[in-house]
Coordinates of N, CA and C in Angstrom, one line a residue:
D1 N -7.8 -6.6 2.4 CA -7.7 -8.0 2.7 C -7.5 -8.8 1.4
I2 N -6.7 -9.8 1.4 CA -6.5 -10.6 0.2 C -7.8 -11.5 0.0
M3 N -8.3 -12.0 1.1 CA -9.5 -12.9 0.9 C -10.8 -12.2 1.1
L4 N -11.3 -11.7 0.0 CA -12.6 -11.0 0.0 C -13.7 -11.9 -0.7
P5 N -14.9 -11.7 -0.4 CA -16.0 -12.5 -1.0 C -16.2 -12.5 -2.5
N6 N -16.2 -11.3 -3.1 CA -16.4 -11.1 -4.5 C -15.2 -11.1 -5.4
M7 N -14.2 -10.5 -4.9 CA -12.9 -10.5 -5.6 C -11.8 -10.5 -4.6
N8 N -10.6 -11.0 -5.0 CA -9.6 -11.1 -3.9 C -8.9 -9.7 -3.9
G9 N -8.1 -9.6 -2.8 CA -7.4 -8.3 -2.6 C -6.4 -7.9 -3.7
Y10 N -5.8 -8.9 -4.4 CA -4.9 -8.6 -5.5 C -5.7 -8.0 -6.7
E11 N -6.9 -8.6 -6.9 CA -7.8 -8.1 -8.0 C -8.2 -6.6 -7.7
L12 N -8.6 -6.4 -6.4 CA -9.0 -5.1 -6.0 C -7.8 -4.1 -6.2
L13 N -6.6 -4.5 -5.8 CA -5.4 -3.7 -6.0 C -5.2 -3.4 -7.5
D14 N -5.3 -4.4 -8.3 CA -5.2 -4.2 -9.8 C -6.2 -3.1 -10.3
A15 N -7.4 -3.2 -9.8 CA -8.5 -2.3 -10.2 C -8.2 -0.9 -9.8
L16 N -7.7 -0.7 -8.5 CA -7.4 0.6 -8.0 C -6.2 1.2 -8.8
I17 N -5.2 0.4 -9.1 CA -4.1 0.9 -9.8 C -4.4 1.2 -11.3
S18 N -5.3 0.5 -11.9 CA -5.6 0.8 -13.3 C -6.6 1.9 -13.5
N19 N -7.2 2.4 -12.4 CA -8.1 3.6 -12.5 C -7.3 4.9 -12.1
T20 N -7.4 5.8 -13.1 CA -6.6 7.1 -12.9 C -7.1 7.8 -11.6
K21 N -8.3 7.6 -11.2 CA -8.8 8.4 -10.0 C -8.3 7.8 -8.7
T22 N -7.9 6.5 -8.8 CA -7.5 5.8 -7.5 C -6.1 5.3 -7.5
Q23 N -5.4 5.5 -8.7 CA -4.1 4.8 -8.8 C -3.0 5.4 -7.9
L24 N -3.2 6.6 -7.3 CA -2.2 7.1 -6.4 C -2.5 6.9 -5.0
I25 N -3.6 6.2 -4.7 CA -3.9 6.0 -3.3 C -3.0 4.8 -2.8
P26 N -2.3 5.1 -1.7 CA -1.4 4.0 -1.1 C -2.3 2.9 -0.5
V27 N -2.0 1.7 -0.8 CA -2.8 0.6 -0.2 C -1.9 -0.3 0.7
I28 N -2.4 -0.6 1.8 CA -1.8 -1.6 2.8 C -2.6 -2.8 2.8
L29 N -2.1 -3.9 2.4 CA -2.8 -5.2 2.4 C -2.8 -5.8 3.8
L30 N -3.9 -6.2 4.2 CA -4.1 -6.9 5.5 C -4.5 -8.3 5.2
S31 N -3.8 -9.3 5.8 CA -4.2 -10.7 5.4 C -3.7 -11.7 6.5
A32 N -4.4 -12.8 6.6 CA -4.0 -13.9 7.4 C -3.0 -14.7 6.7
K33 N -2.8 -14.5 5.4 CA -1.8 -15.3 4.7 C -0.4 -14.8 5.0
A34 N 0.3 -15.6 5.7 CA 1.6 -15.2 6.2 C 2.8 -15.7 5.4
D35 N 2.4 -16.5 4.3 CA 3.5 -17.1 3.5 C 4.2 -16.0 2.7
E36 N 5.5 -16.3 2.4 CA 6.3 -15.3 1.7 C 5.7 -15.0 0.3
Y37 N 5.2 -16.0 -0.4 CA 4.7 -15.8 -1.7 C 3.6 -14.8 -1.7
S38 N 2.6 -14.8 -0.8 CA 1.5 -13.9 -0.7 C 2.0 -12.5 -0.5
Q39 N 3.0 -12.3 0.4 CA 3.6 -11.0 0.7 C 4.3 -10.4 -0.5
I40 N 5.1 -11.2 -1.1 CA 5.9 -10.8 -2.3 C 4.9 -10.4 -3.4
K41 N 3.9 -11.2 -3.6 CA 2.9 -10.9 -4.7 C 2.2 -9.6 -4.4
G42 N 1.8 -9.3 -3.2 CA 1.2 -8.1 -2.9 C 2.1 -6.9 -3.1
L43 N 3.3 -7.0 -2.6 CA 4.3 -5.9 -2.8 C 4.6 -5.7 -4.2
D44 N 4.7 -6.8 -5.0 CA 5.1 -6.7 -6.4 C 3.9 -6.0 -7.2
K45 N 2.7 -6.2 -6.8 CA 1.6 -5.6 -7.4 C 1.4 -4.2 -7.1
G46 N 2.1 -3.6 -6.1 CA 2.0 -2.2 -5.9 C 1.5 -1.8 -4.5
T47 N 1.3 -2.7 -3.6 CA 0.9 -2.3 -2.3 C 2.1 -1.7 -1.6
V48 N 1.8 -0.7 -0.7 CA 2.9 0.0 0.0 C 3.4 -0.8 1.2
D49 N 2.5 -1.6 1.7 CA 2.9 -2.4 2.9 C 2.0 -3.6 3.0
Y50 N 2.4 -4.6 3.8 CA 1.6 -5.8 4.0 C 1.7 -6.2 5.5
L51 N 0.5 -6.3 6.1 CA 0.4 -6.7 7.5 C -0.3 -8.0 7.6
I52 N 0.3 -8.8 8.5 CA -0.2 -10.2 8.7 C -1.2 -10.2 9.9
K53 N -2.4 -10.7 9.8 CA -3.3 -10.8 10.9 C -2.9 -12.0 11.8
P54 N -3.0 -11.8 13.1 CA -3.5 -10.6 13.8 C -2.4 -9.6 13.9
F55 N -2.7 -8.4 13.9 CA -1.8 -7.3 14.1 C -2.4 -6.4 15.1
S56 N -1.6 -5.5 15.8 CA -2.1 -4.6 16.7 C -2.5 -3.3 16.0
A57 N -3.5 -2.6 16.6 CA -3.9 -1.3 16.1 C -2.7 -0.4 16.1
Q58 N -1.9 -0.5 17.1 CA -0.7 0.4 17.2 C 0.2 0.2 16.0
E59 N 0.5 -1.1 15.6 CA 1.3 -1.4 14.4 C 0.7 -0.8 13.2
L60 N -0.6 -1.0 13.0 CA -1.3 -0.4 11.8 C -1.1 1.1 11.8
I61 N -1.3 1.8 12.9 CA -1.2 3.2 12.9 C 0.2 3.7 12.6
I62 N 1.2 3.0 13.2 CA 2.6 3.4 12.9 C 2.9 3.2 11.4
R63 N 2.5 2.1 10.8 CA 2.8 1.9 9.4 C 2.0 2.9 8.5
I64 N 0.8 3.2 8.9 CA 0.1 4.3 8.1 C 0.8 5.6 8.3
R65 N 1.2 6.0 9.5 CA 2.0 7.2 9.7 C 3.3 7.2 8.9
A66 N 4.0 6.1 8.9 CA 5.3 6.0 8.2 C 5.1 6.2 6.7
N67 N 4.0 5.6 6.1 CA 3.7 5.8 4.7 C 3.3 7.2 4.4
I68 N 2.5 7.8 5.2 CA 2.1 9.2 5.0 C 3.4 10.1 5.0
E69 N 4.2 9.9 6.0 CA 5.4 10.7 6.1 C 6.3 10.5 4.9
L70 N 6.5 9.3 4.4 CA 7.3 9.1 3.2 C 6.7 9.8 2.0
S71 N 5.4 9.7 1.9 CA 4.7 10.4 0.8 C 4.9 11.9 0.8
L72 N 4.8 12.5 2.0 CA 5.1 13.9 2.2 C 6.5 14.3 1.8
R73 N 7.5 13.5 2.3 CA 8.9 13.7 1.9 C 9.1 13.7 0.4
R74 N 8.5 12.7 -0.2 CA 8.6 12.6 -1.7 C 8.0 13.8 -2.4
K75 N 6.9 14.3 -1.9 CA 6.3 15.5 -2.5 C 7.2 16.7 -2.3
I76 N 7.8 16.9 -1.1 CA 8.7 18.0 -0.9 C 9.9 17.9 -1.7
N77 N 10.5 16.7 -1.9 CA 11.7 16.5 -2.7 C 11.3 16.8 -4.2
Y78 N 10.2 16.4 -4.6 CA 9.7 16.7 -6.0 C 9.6 18.2 -6.2
K79 N 9.0 18.9 -5.3 CA 8.8 20.3 -5.4 C 10.2 21.0 -5.4
N80 N 11.1 20.6 -4.6 CA 12.5 21.2 -4.5 C 13.2 20.9 -5.8
V81 N 13.1 19.7 -6.4 CA 13.8 19.4 -7.7 C 13.2 20.3 -8.8
S82 N 11.9 20.4 -8.8 CA 11.1 21.1 -9.8 C 11.5 22.6 -9.8
K83 N 11.7 23.2 -8.6 CA 12.1 24.6 -8.5 C 13.5 24.8 -9.0
K84 N 14.4 23.8 -8.9 CA 15.8 24.0 -9.4 C 15.9 24.0 -10.9
K85 N 14.9 23.5 -11.6 CA 14.9 23.4 -13.0 C 14.7 24.7 -13.7

């Protein structure tokens, strides 16, 4: 979420990306902020998706599944390219 009590979601995203242990974890921002600026800022900072509250559980599950599938395809493509070298 972008609006957190101790730090905002953008700051948390920055912290995750700057830490080598967490920088590869895909992050989906969930927020009530529906303005274009907030969405673009989140995507520009490295989130893989941005969902506006309220959203359905089904939408969240589908977006998570799509991001996992994309990640798996990238890994497979990387392995295939590496084998060709």
